[in-house]
Tab-separated table of C-alpha atoms in Angstrom:
chain	number	residue	atom	x	y	z
A	1036	MET	CA	104.574	110.371	123.991
A	1037	MET	CA	103.528	113.961	123.640
A	1038	ASP	CA	100.251	114.910	125.191
A	1039	VAL	CA	97.576	115.973	122.788
A	1040	GLU	CA	97.831	119.688	123.458
A	1041	GLU	CA	101.521	119.679	122.866
A	1042	LEU	CA	101.037	117.708	119.713
A	1043	GLU	CA	98.406	120.144	118.570
A	1044	ARG	CA	100.718	123.088	119.130
A	1045	ALA	CA	103.548	121.386	117.270
A	1046	LEU	CA	101.264	120.535	114.403
A	1047	LEU	CA	99.937	124.037	114.063
A	1048	GLU	CA	103.404	125.509	114.220
A	1049	GLY	CA	104.597	123.079	111.580
A	1050	ALA	CA	101.598	123.834	109.419
A	1051	ARG	CA	102.217	127.579	109.625
A	1052	LYS	CA	105.745	127.028	108.435
A	1053	GLU	CA	104.671	124.693	105.715
A	1054	LEU	CA	102.007	127.085	104.500
A	1055	ALA	CA	104.405	130.029	104.456
A	1056	PRO	CA	105.534	131.226	101.056
A	1057	SER	CA	108.919	130.141	99.781
A	1058	ALA	CA	111.432	132.591	98.377
A	1059	SER	CA	110.409	131.591	94.897
A	1060	ASP	CA	106.724	132.160	95.681
A	1061	ARG	CA	107.659	135.614	96.813
A	1062	MET	CA	109.717	136.327	93.727
A	1063	ARG	CA	107.015	135.047	91.434
A	1064	ILE	CA	104.251	137.193	92.888
A	1065	GLN	CA	106.522	140.182	93.185
A	1066	SER	CA	107.485	139.963	89.534
A	1067	ARG	CA	103.797	139.965	88.654
A	1068	LEU	CA	103.120	143.035	90.719
A	1069	VAL	CA	106.201	144.966	89.677
A	1070	GLY	CA	104.732	145.237	86.196
A	1071	ASN	CA	101.877	147.199	87.699
A	1072	PRO	CA	102.419	150.939	87.872
A	1073	ALA	CA	100.864	150.940	91.333
A	1074	TRP	CA	104.051	149.276	92.501
A	1075	PHE	CA	105.740	152.609	92.875
A	1076	LEU	CA	102.711	154.875	93.165
A	1077	PRO	CA	101.234	155.631	96.548
A	1078	ALA	CA	97.674	154.462	96.851
A	1079	PRO	CA	95.018	156.758	95.492
A	1080	ALA	CA	93.771	159.229	98.047
A	1081	LEU	CA	91.353	162.017	97.225
A	1082	ARG	CA	90.081	162.456	93.756
A	1083	PRO	CA	89.720	166.104	92.942
A	1084	SER	CA	88.809	166.873	89.391
A	1085	LEU	CA	91.912	168.382	88.030
A	1086	LEU	CA	91.633	169.203	84.442
A	1087	ARG	CA	88.451	171.151	84.152
A	1088	GLY	CA	89.729	173.328	81.386
A	1089	LEU	CA	91.459	170.659	79.389
A	1090	THR	CA	88.562	169.823	77.185
A	1091	ARG	CA	88.186	167.608	74.224
A	1092	SER	CA	88.538	170.568	71.959
A	1093	TRP	CA	92.192	169.812	71.581
A	1094	GLN	CA	92.397	166.124	72.167
A	1095	GLY	CA	93.896	164.268	69.297
A	1096	GLY	CA	94.796	167.468	67.533
A	1097	LEU	CA	98.157	168.326	66.131
A	1098	GLY	CA	98.832	170.399	69.181
A	1099	LEU	CA	98.471	167.272	71.244
A	1100	GLY	CA	100.799	165.444	68.924
A	1101	PHE	CA	103.338	168.115	69.526
A	1102	ALA	CA	102.717	168.213	73.228
A	1103	LEU	CA	103.296	164.520	73.508
A	1104	GLY	CA	106.256	164.697	71.224
A	1105	ALA	CA	107.843	167.167	73.547
A	1106	LEU	CA	106.835	165.364	76.705
A	1107	LEU	CA	107.844	161.965	75.545
A	1108	GLY	CA	110.892	163.086	73.694
A	1109	PHE	CA	109.977	161.530	70.395
A	1110	GLY	CA	110.469	163.595	67.263
A	1111	ALA	CA	109.128	166.731	68.780
A	1112	ALA	CA	110.725	168.943	66.192
A	1113	ARG	CA	108.948	167.099	63.442
A	1114	GLY	CA	105.755	167.566	65.353
A	1115	VAL	CA	106.247	171.272	65.340
A	1116	GLU	CA	106.992	171.278	61.669
A	1117	ARG	CA	103.847	169.390	60.901
A	1118	ALA	CA	101.711	171.278	63.308
A	1119	LEU	CA	102.629	174.687	62.045
A	1120	GLY	CA	103.839	174.139	58.517
A	1121	HIS	CA	106.596	176.446	59.570
A	1122	HIS	CA	109.849	175.897	57.740
A	1123	SER	CA	112.219	177.440	60.165
A	1124	ALA	CA	110.562	175.745	63.093
A	1125	PRO	CA	112.374	172.415	63.026
A	1126	VAL	CA	115.763	173.997	63.389
A	1127	GLU	CA	114.675	176.269	66.160
A	1128	ALA	CA	112.749	173.582	67.937
A	1129	ALA	CA	115.679	171.244	67.718
A	1130	THR	CA	117.835	173.915	69.271
A	1131	ALA	CA	115.309	174.372	72.010
A	1132	LEU	CA	115.241	170.670	72.659
A	1133	ALA	CA	118.980	170.436	72.745
A	1134	ALA	CA	119.398	173.358	75.088
A	1135	PRO	CA	119.103	172.690	78.810
A	1136	GLY	CA	115.977	174.659	78.310
A	1137	SER	CA	112.698	175.430	79.875
A	1138	ALA	CA	109.201	175.389	78.538
A	1139	ALA	CA	109.771	178.956	77.531
A	1140	SER	CA	112.669	177.989	75.336
A	1141	LEU	CA	110.291	176.052	73.154
A	1142	LEU	CA	108.168	179.042	72.482
A	1143	PRO	CA	109.840	180.889	69.658
A	1144	ALA	CA	109.927	177.730	67.633
A	1145	ALA	CA	106.475	176.682	68.492
A	1146	GLY	CA	104.491	179.704	67.716
A	1147	GLU	CA	106.479	182.924	67.802
A	1148	LEU	CA	104.297	184.083	70.590
A	1149	PRO	CA	104.302	187.658	71.712
A	1150	ALA	CA	106.537	188.436	74.652
A	1151	GLY	CA	104.839	188.018	77.987
A	1152	SER	CA	102.476	185.306	76.833
A	1153	ALA	CA	101.369	182.771	79.355
A	1154	ALA	CA	103.848	180.021	78.830
A	1155	ALA	CA	106.763	182.418	78.665
A	1156	GLU	CA	106.102	183.442	82.221
A	1157	PRO	CA	108.268	181.641	84.692
A	1158	GLY	CA	105.236	180.227	86.421
A	1159	ALA	CA	104.337	178.116	83.443
A	1160	ALA	CA	106.778	175.452	84.416
A	1161	SER	CA	105.943	175.372	88.070
A	1162	PRO	CA	102.406	174.318	88.919
A	1163	PRO	CA	102.038	176.052	92.257
A	1164	GLU	CA	102.664	179.418	90.657
A	1165	LEU	CA	100.661	179.130	87.519
A	1166	PRO	CA	99.537	182.367	85.965
A	1167	SER	CA	95.888	183.059	86.373
A	1168	GLY	CA	94.899	181.955	82.920
A	1169	GLU	CA	96.352	178.561	83.537
A	1170	LEU	CA	94.894	178.394	86.969
A	1171	ALA	CA	91.505	178.802	85.444
A	1172	ALA	CA	92.284	175.973	83.132
A	1173	VAL	CA	93.875	173.590	85.549
A	1174	GLN	CA	92.595	174.145	89.025
A	1175	PRO	CA	89.965	171.805	90.433
A	1176	ALA	CA	86.676	173.452	91.231
A	1177	ALA	CA	84.826	170.554	92.765
A	1178	VAL	CA	85.646	167.218	94.251
A	1179	GLN	CA	84.396	164.483	92.056
A	1180	PRO	CA	82.724	161.605	93.889
A	1181	ALA	CA	84.845	158.520	93.482
A	1182	ALA	CA	81.862	156.385	92.574
A	1183	VAL	CA	81.115	158.393	89.488
A	1184	GLN	CA	84.567	158.056	88.120
A	1185	PRO	CA	85.322	154.746	86.435
A	1186	ALA	CA	88.952	155.343	87.201
A	1187	ALA	CA	88.142	154.844	90.871
A	1188	VAL	CA	88.445	151.132	90.342
A	1189	GLN	CA	91.801	151.408	88.675
A	1190	PRO	CA	94.644	150.255	90.834
A	1191	ALA	CA	97.063	152.668	89.279
A	1192	ALA	CA	95.062	155.828	89.642
A	1193	VAL	CA	97.560	158.591	89.983
A	1194	GLN	CA	97.955	160.904	92.901
A	1195	PRO	CA	96.476	164.337	92.594
A	1196	ALA	CA	99.913	165.888	92.710
A	1197	ALA	CA	101.010	163.818	89.782
A	1198	VAL	CA	97.894	164.623	87.882
A	1199	GLN	CA	98.335	168.254	88.615
A	1200	LEU	CA	101.864	168.141	87.372
A	1201	ALA	CA	100.812	166.349	84.265
A	1202	ALA	CA	98.001	168.811	83.814
A	1203	ALA	CA	100.346	171.701	84.166
A	1204	GLN	CA	102.696	170.130	81.683
A	1205	PHE	CA	99.871	169.657	79.294
A	1206	ALA	CA	98.592	173.126	79.772
A	1207	ALA	CA	102.001	174.671	79.347
A	1208	VAL	CA	102.859	172.750	76.240
A	1209	GLN	CA	99.449	173.108	74.785
A	1210	LEU	CA	99.484	176.827	75.284
A	1211	ALA	CA	102.919	177.076	73.849
A	1212	ALA	CA	102.324	174.837	70.926
A	1213	VAL	CA	99.040	175.970	69.519
A	1214	PRO	CA	98.481	179.660	69.050
A	1215	ASP	CA	94.827	180.441	68.764
A	1216	LYS	CA	93.704	181.358	65.301
A	1217	SER	CA	91.515	184.083	66.650
A	1218	GLY	CA	94.653	185.954	67.547
A	1219	ARG	CA	94.105	185.711	71.270
A	1220	THR	CA	97.157	184.846	73.221
A	1221	PRO	CA	97.329	181.337	74.560
A	1222	HIS	CA	96.936	182.868	77.987
A	1223	ALA	CA	93.559	184.261	77.066
A	1224	ARG	CA	92.677	181.048	75.349
A	1225	GLY	CA	93.219	179.001	78.468
A	1226	ALA	CA	90.951	181.264	80.463
A	1227	GLY	CA	88.404	181.235	77.697
A	1228	ALA	CA	88.280	177.493	77.515
A	1229	ALA	CA	87.591	177.274	81.205
A	1230	GLY	CA	85.031	179.999	81.006
A	1231	ARG	CA	83.118	178.372	78.224
A	1232	ARG	CA	82.654	175.105	80.016
A	1233	PRO	CA	82.891	175.830	83.689
A	1234	HIS	CA	80.826	172.869	84.884
A	1235	SER	CA	81.272	170.231	82.286
A	1236	SER	CA	81.763	166.991	84.161
A	1237	GLU	CA	82.423	165.266	80.873
A	1238	ALA	CA	85.343	167.549	80.330
A	1239	GLU	CA	86.590	166.868	83.846
A	1240	GLU	CA	86.270	163.198	83.303
A	1241	SER	CA	88.107	163.121	80.035
A	1242	GLY	CA	90.698	165.558	81.303
A	1243	SER	CA	91.659	163.634	84.405
A	1244	THR	CA	91.597	160.334	82.572
A	1245	LEU	CA	93.866	161.809	79.985
A	1246	ALA	CA	96.205	163.103	82.646
A	1247	ARG	CA	96.433	159.662	84.197
A	1248	GLU	CA	97.059	158.119	80.846
A	1249	LEU	CA	99.794	160.625	80.177
A	1250	ALA	CA	101.366	160.167	83.585
A	1251	LEU	CA	101.637	156.433	83.020
A	1252	LEU	CA	102.936	156.899	79.529
A	1253	GLN	CA	105.631	159.198	80.823
A	1254	ARG	CA	106.634	156.615	83.368
A	1255	ALA	CA	106.865	154.017	80.652
A	1256	ARG	CA	109.044	156.356	78.660
A	1257	ARG	CA	111.299	157.033	81.626
A	1258	ALA	CA	111.610	153.331	82.265
A	1259	LEU	CA	112.620	152.916	78.642
A	1260	ASN	CA	115.195	155.651	79.065
A	1261	ARG	CA	116.648	153.771	81.996
A	1262	ASN	CA	116.855	150.669	79.801
A	1263	ASP	CA	114.167	149.059	81.896
A	1264	ALA	CA	112.156	147.902	78.924
A	1265	LEU	CA	110.446	145.190	80.916
A	1266	LEU	CA	108.896	147.737	83.220
A	1267	ALA	CA	108.050	149.990	80.273
A	1268	LEU	CA	106.277	147.115	78.616
A	1269	GLY	CA	104.437	146.289	81.822
A	1270	ILE	CA	103.215	149.855	82.071
A	1271	VAL	CA	102.130	149.828	78.443
A	1272	GLN	CA	100.229	146.635	79.124
A	1273	SER	CA	98.416	148.128	82.040
A	1274	LEU	CA	97.636	151.167	79.902
A	1275	ASP	CA	95.967	148.740	77.506
A	1276	GLU	CA	93.924	147.324	80.331
A	1277	ARG	CA	93.020	150.608	81.934
A	1278	PHE	CA	92.566	152.779	78.908
A	1279	PRO	CA	91.606	150.481	76.046
A	1280	ASN	CA	90.312	153.460	74.117
A	1281	GLY	CA	93.002	155.854	75.215
A	1282	VAL	CA	93.726	159.134	73.546
A	1283	LEU	CA	97.447	158.611	73.282
A	1284	MET	CA	97.484	155.421	71.280
A	1285	GLU	CA	100.207	156.417	68.843
A	1286	GLU	CA	102.537	157.214	71.701
A	1287	ARG	CA	101.623	154.008	73.452
A	1288	VAL	CA	102.282	151.806	70.445
A	1289	ALA	CA	105.549	153.580	69.725
A	1290	THR	CA	106.642	153.000	73.317
A	1291	ARG	CA	105.712	149.347	73.040
A	1292	ILE	CA	107.669	148.911	69.828
A	1293	LEU	CA	110.786	150.558	71.263
A	1294	SER	CA	110.473	148.471	74.434
A	1295	LEU	CA	110.224	145.286	72.432
A	1296	CYS	CA	113.330	146.301	70.487
A	1297	GLN	CA	115.210	146.923	73.696
A	1298	LEU	CA	114.221	143.430	74.843
A	1299	ASP	CA	115.454	141.920	71.573
A	1300	ARG	CA	111.931	140.903	70.694
A	1301	ALA	CA	112.318	142.150	67.154
A	1302	ASP	CA	109.693	139.886	65.618
A	1303	GLU	CA	106.990	141.200	67.882
A	1304	ALA	CA	108.255	144.729	67.402
A	1305	ARG	CA	108.106	144.332	63.633
A	1306	ALA	CA	104.568	142.965	63.753
A	1307	GLN	CA	103.479	145.949	65.827
A	1308	ALA	CA	105.407	148.361	63.646
A	1309	GLN	CA	103.900	147.086	60.439
A	1310	HIS	CA	100.434	147.755	61.752
A	1311	PHE	CA	101.455	151.070	63.239
A	1312	LEU	CA	103.080	152.409	60.076
A	1313	LEU	CA	100.121	151.315	58.014
A	1314	GLU	CA	97.704	153.134	60.286
A	1315	HIS	CA	99.826	156.156	61.032
A	1316	PRO	CA	102.298	156.566	58.192
A	1317	ARG	CA	102.680	160.252	58.945
A	1318	SER	CA	102.823	159.956	62.703
A	1319	VAL	CA	105.458	162.018	64.441
A	1320	TYR	CA	106.707	158.722	65.802
A	1321	ALA	CA	106.855	156.965	62.451
A	1322	GLU	CA	110.438	157.967	61.863
A	1323	ARG	CA	111.465	156.707	65.267
A	1324	VAL	CA	109.775	153.399	64.606
A	1325	ARG	CA	111.314	153.069	61.138
A	1326	HIS	CA	114.755	153.561	62.617
A	1327	SER	CA	114.197	151.035	65.390
A	1328	CYS	CA	114.793	147.297	65.205
A	1329	ALA	CA	111.278	147.068	63.847
A	1330	GLY	CA	112.072	149.190	60.825
A	1331	GLY	CA	113.659	146.351	58.937
A	1332	ARG	CA	116.837	148.223	58.202
B	1289	MET	CA	117.001	158.890	73.940
B	1290	ALA	CA	117.130	162.505	75.050
B	1291	THR	CA	114.893	163.755	77.778
B	1292	SER	CA	112.596	166.489	76.644
B	1293	PRO	CA	113.096	169.940	78.178
B	1294	LEU	CA	109.782	169.786	79.971
B	1295	GLU	CA	110.619	166.524	81.595
B	1296	ARG	CA	113.910	167.875	82.806
B	1297	LEU	CA	112.107	170.802	84.278
B	1298	LEU	CA	109.641	168.792	86.227
B	1299	PRO	CA	110.893	166.402	88.848
B	1300	GLU	CA	109.602	162.877	89.086
B	1301	PRO	CA	106.108	163.097	90.544
B	1302	ALA	CA	107.176	160.637	93.218
B	1303	ALA	CA	109.564	163.199	94.622
B	1304	ASN	CA	106.755	165.661	94.799
B	1305	TRP	CA	103.993	163.882	96.637
B	1306	PRO	CA	102.281	166.083	99.145
B	1307	ALA	CA	102.861	165.160	102.768
B	1308	GLN	CA	99.330	163.831	103.033
B	1309	ALA	CA	100.012	161.253	100.368
B	1310	GLU	CA	103.091	159.942	102.108
B	1311	SER	CA	101.009	158.129	104.662
B	1312	LEU	CA	99.512	155.925	101.960
B	1313	PRO	CA	101.969	153.212	101.050
B	1314	ASP	CA	102.708	152.034	97.554
B	1315	LEU	CA	102.206	148.480	96.417
B	1316	ALA	CA	105.830	147.566	97.070
B	1317	THR	CA	105.532	148.529	100.733
B	1318	LEU	CA	102.242	146.718	101.171
B	1319	PHE	CA	103.711	143.641	99.573
B	1320	ARG	CA	106.786	143.648	101.781
B	1321	SER	CA	104.762	144.013	104.955
B	1322	HIS	CA	101.915	141.626	104.320
B	1323	PHE	CA	102.841	139.070	101.710
B	1324	ASP	CA	103.564	136.192	104.086
B	1325	PHE	CA	100.253	136.034	105.824
B	1326	VAL	CA	98.219	136.835	102.720
B	1327	TRP	CA	99.851	133.894	101.006
B	1328	ARG	CA	99.369	131.600	103.968
B	1329	VAL	CA	95.717	132.531	104.413
B	1330	ALA	CA	94.944	132.226	100.710
B	1331	ARG	CA	96.391	128.730	100.753
B	1332	SER	CA	94.766	127.572	103.926
B	1333	LEU	CA	91.366	129.000	103.039
B	1334	GLY	CA	91.196	126.533	100.236
B	1335	VAL	CA	92.236	128.506	97.170
B	1336	PRO	CA	93.354	125.808	94.736
B	1337	ALA	CA	97.114	125.652	94.308
B	1338	ALA	CA	96.795	126.635	90.675
B	1339	SER	CA	94.995	129.861	91.632
B	1340	VAL	CA	96.978	130.965	94.672
B	1341	ASP	CA	99.225	133.253	92.632
B	1342	ASP	CA	96.235	134.944	91.048
B	1343	ALA	CA	94.424	135.263	94.349
B	1344	VAL	CA	97.402	136.799	96.143
B	1345	GLN	CA	97.969	139.220	93.307
B	1346	ASP	CA	94.298	140.195	93.418
B	1347	VAL	CA	94.517	140.805	97.150
B	1348	PHE	CA	97.351	143.280	96.800
B	1349	LEU	CA	95.806	145.125	93.906
B	1350	THR	CA	92.535	145.379	95.812
B	1351	VAL	CA	94.224	146.528	99.005
B	1352	HIS	CA	96.163	149.176	97.137
B	1353	ARG	CA	93.152	150.380	95.220
B	1354	ARG	CA	90.944	150.621	98.264
B	1355	LEU	CA	93.455	151.967	100.712
B	1356	SER	CA	91.758	155.341	100.826
B	1357	GLU	CA	88.603	153.576	102.044
B	1358	PHE	CA	90.424	152.053	104.961
B	1359	GLU	CA	88.844	153.741	107.934
B	1360	GLY	CA	91.062	152.502	110.682
B	1361	ARG	CA	88.141	150.884	112.494
B	1362	ALA	CA	90.066	147.650	112.549
B	1363	SER	CA	93.808	147.303	112.263
B	1364	MET	CA	95.294	147.415	108.783
B	1365	ARG	CA	96.177	143.775	109.217
B	1366	THR	CA	92.600	142.763	110.009
B	1367	TRP	CA	91.386	144.773	107.063
B	1368	ILE	CA	93.802	142.967	104.771
B	1369	TYR	CA	92.717	139.653	106.255
B	1370	ALA	CA	89.149	140.550	105.348
B	1371	ILE	CA	90.099	141.368	101.769
B	1372	THR	CA	92.103	138.155	101.568
B	1373	TYR	CA	89.152	136.217	102.878
B	1374	ARG	CA	86.763	137.662	100.317
B	1375	THR	CA	89.239	137.166	97.500
B	1376	ALA	CA	89.825	133.576	98.580
B	1377	GLN	CA	86.083	133.000	98.601
B	1378	ASN	CA	85.806	134.276	95.037
B	1379	HIS	CA	88.611	132.053	93.864
B	1380	ARG	CA	87.133	129.091	95.650
B	1381	ARG	CA	83.801	129.626	93.984
B	1382	ARG	CA	85.483	130.071	90.644
B	1383	SER	CA	87.291	126.812	90.909
B	1384	GLN	CA	84.105	124.993	91.938
B	1385	ARG	CA	85.494	122.270	94.056
B	1386	GLN	CA	88.400	121.555	91.788
B	1387	ARG	CA	90.781	119.494	93.766
B	1388	CYS	CA	94.057	120.173	92.130
B	1389	ASP	CA	96.201	120.480	95.169
B	1390	ALA	CA	98.644	117.619	94.960
B	1391	LEU	CA	99.378	118.062	98.631
B	1392	LEU	CA	95.887	116.987	99.496
B	1393	GLU	CA	95.842	114.005	97.245
B	1394	GLU	CA	98.529	112.215	99.126
B	1395	PRO	CA	96.846	109.846	101.555
B	1396	LEU	CA	97.659	110.685	105.123
B	1397	ALA	CA	97.931	107.072	106.226
B	1398	GLU	CA	100.988	106.472	104.077
B	1399	GLY	CA	103.325	108.583	106.105
B	1400	PRO	CA	104.000	108.402	109.775
B	1401	GLY	CA	101.223	110.170	111.635
B	1402	PRO	CA	101.832	113.306	113.648
B	1403	GLY	CA	104.375	112.354	116.237
B	1404	GLU	CA	107.526	113.616	117.812
B	1405	GLN	CA	109.494	113.735	114.580
B	1406	LEU	CA	106.737	115.549	112.882
B	1407	GLU	CA	108.082	117.455	109.937
B	1408	HIS	CA	106.642	120.734	108.865
B	1409	ALA	CA	105.595	119.311	105.568
B	1410	ARG	CA	103.679	116.545	107.233
B	1411	ALA	CA	102.100	118.942	109.678
B	1412	GLY	CA	101.097	121.112	106.759
B	1413	ARG	CA	99.604	118.151	104.971
B	1414	PHE	CA	97.766	117.035	108.046
B	1415	VAL	CA	96.244	120.438	108.644
B	1416	MET	CA	95.386	120.947	104.998
B	1417	LYS	CA	93.808	117.538	104.866
B	1418	PHE	CA	91.810	118.356	107.956
B	1419	LEU	CA	90.647	121.677	106.512
B	1420	GLU	CA	89.627	119.892	103.372
B	1421	GLY	CA	87.356	117.655	105.342
B	1422	VAL	CA	85.416	120.256	107.334
B	1423	SER	CA	82.730	122.654	106.170
B	1424	ALA	CA	83.758	126.030	104.756
B	1425	GLU	CA	82.262	127.811	107.795
B	1426	LYS	CA	84.324	125.800	110.232
B	1427	ARG	CA	87.429	126.016	108.113
B	1428	ASP	CA	87.298	129.803	107.876
B	1429	VAL	CA	87.032	130.098	111.649
B	1430	PHE	CA	89.792	127.557	112.189
B	1431	VAL	CA	92.181	129.307	109.811
B	1432	LEU	CA	91.635	132.758	111.245
B	1433	SER	CA	91.300	131.868	114.925
B	1434	VAL	CA	93.604	128.923	115.340
B	1435	LEU	CA	96.185	129.139	112.590
B	1436	GLU	CA	96.377	132.911	112.348
B	1437	GLU	CA	95.597	133.460	116.015
B	1438	LEU	CA	93.243	136.391	115.484
B	1439	ASN	CA	90.876	137.147	118.330
B	1440	ALA	CA	87.188	136.319	118.081
B	1441	PRO	CA	85.902	139.878	117.506
B	1442	GLU	CA	88.373	140.271	114.635
B	1443	VAL	CA	87.239	136.994	113.136
B	1444	ALA	CA	83.599	138.029	113.469
B	1445	GLU	CA	84.397	141.305	111.715
B	1446	ILE	CA	86.244	139.596	108.884
B	1447	LEU	CA	83.670	136.899	108.301
B	1448	GLY	CA	80.740	139.225	108.801
B	1449	VAL	CA	79.101	136.971	111.383
B	1450	LYS	CA	78.061	137.424	114.998
B	1451	LEU	CA	80.585	136.975	117.751
B	1452	ASN	CA	78.615	134.088	119.218
B	1453	THR	CA	78.649	132.343	115.869
B	1454	VAL	CA	82.425	132.563	115.866
B	1455	TYR	CA	82.615	131.087	119.356
B	1456	SER	CA	80.295	128.207	118.596
B	1457	ARG	CA	81.968	127.353	115.272
B	1458	LEU	CA	85.314	127.569	116.966
B	1459	ARG	CA	84.228	125.124	119.658
B	1460	LEU	CA	82.979	122.676	117.062
B	1461	VAL	CA	85.980	122.881	114.800
B	1462	ARG	CA	88.432	122.591	117.667
B	1463	ALA	CA	86.641	119.412	118.732
B	1464	ASP	CA	86.866	118.114	115.159
B	1465	PHE	CA	90.551	118.882	115.062
B	1466	ARG	CA	91.175	117.169	118.357
B	1467	ALA	CA	89.277	114.128	117.132
B	1468	ALA	CA	91.347	114.019	113.934
B	1469	LEU	CA	94.491	114.213	116.021
B	1470	ASP	CA	93.316	111.422	118.258
B	1471	ARG	CA	92.600	109.234	115.263
B	1472	ALA	CA	96.034	109.941	113.821
B	1473	ALA	CA	97.699	109.310	117.171
B	1474	ALA	CA	95.808	106.052	117.513
B	1475	ARG	CA	96.965	104.991	114.044
B	1476	GLU	CA	100.489	105.879	115.044
B	1477	GLY	CA	100.082	103.846	118.238
B	1478	THR	CA	98.873	100.742	116.460
B	1479	ARG	CA	101.866	100.526	114.157
């Protein structure tokens, strides 16, 4: 008979093996976590405030609708048309979208901006070389303490680089899409916005939250493009959890509907679409939704 | 669906992380490296079977979220043990002594006791049954020190107790375990 110590060792070894996860345990937990955007995002590091200049002044506006249209690839041309009431715009914008273009190629359609305006400069598309006006709008001025920011407890908080990219995208599109009525160039407008509210932590807060929301939404859209509707849906779900009162709800719902269609979950898609079209009949995404499996055609 | 011009212009953020960010792993990497022991510890620390999935998921989300707070005072592994321990505690409290682990409900006496042909499953049952019968304080020390083979200072750090407390609990729980083994061996002998 084994002596007690030997028996103890054998028991413990057996117990370790018995308590180890099986392949199906692993798969099950992994499939839960894969739906979380943090799956492919490095852990959050520092939290600089990134979007000082991106204030609420334009959130939810038509310019935003356009910006998102362009970024997410949904009906951007229609967005331009609606935003500007400009009859020739759709054709030009569509051309710009079709061309292997740059941010600058969107400009003539978007606002017929004067040559040399901010977004037409090559730097507009590349964050590290932003023109000064955009720098004023985008660059962090202070490090925000993590404790103050509710997003600090969000698992999927995006890396600064990503936020900066998203911010630059926003800034570029925003500047391109919405010429200031005062006649100032968008370039001047960006600087002005930053100048007016140089220390507004509320603006920082909303700006960086918005950038995170956008970054996730873009990932969902890319997943959808890759026919990975399950991932897209997972990201949309975590958007619901993280940003229940998000700014980009129309885009989110549209992404959900298209994901559901891709997954052959037409009933759910239709239920969502019905609500969506009732609430946002004139949304730039309405057409997309009507032509999806949820459109009932 | 066409990609918008701006998206084509800008590479995937993932390709663009600054070097500093590369040292912080994503959830997939954390999961690959640490899943086995997180699972094992969650189970052996008494998280009910029905909640183990939730607990393990919580551990990884917490680890990922708090990675920037990891100071490197202890090893990453010890730090994750500590998070697992706290998460397991929460789940244990939540389930309020629910005994839904079918493993534990099977009476030990029905099978052959621990002996030479001891199967892993039986060993697992024996140990789980034992852990079920001791106090939470002793169990935590047993799981971390004996099953997971962490050293006493690490266990003290994880549990937030003094080193001497770890040693004394460890002595007691080892004696309990030995006694349980003796009883089982005696049962085996009398058959």
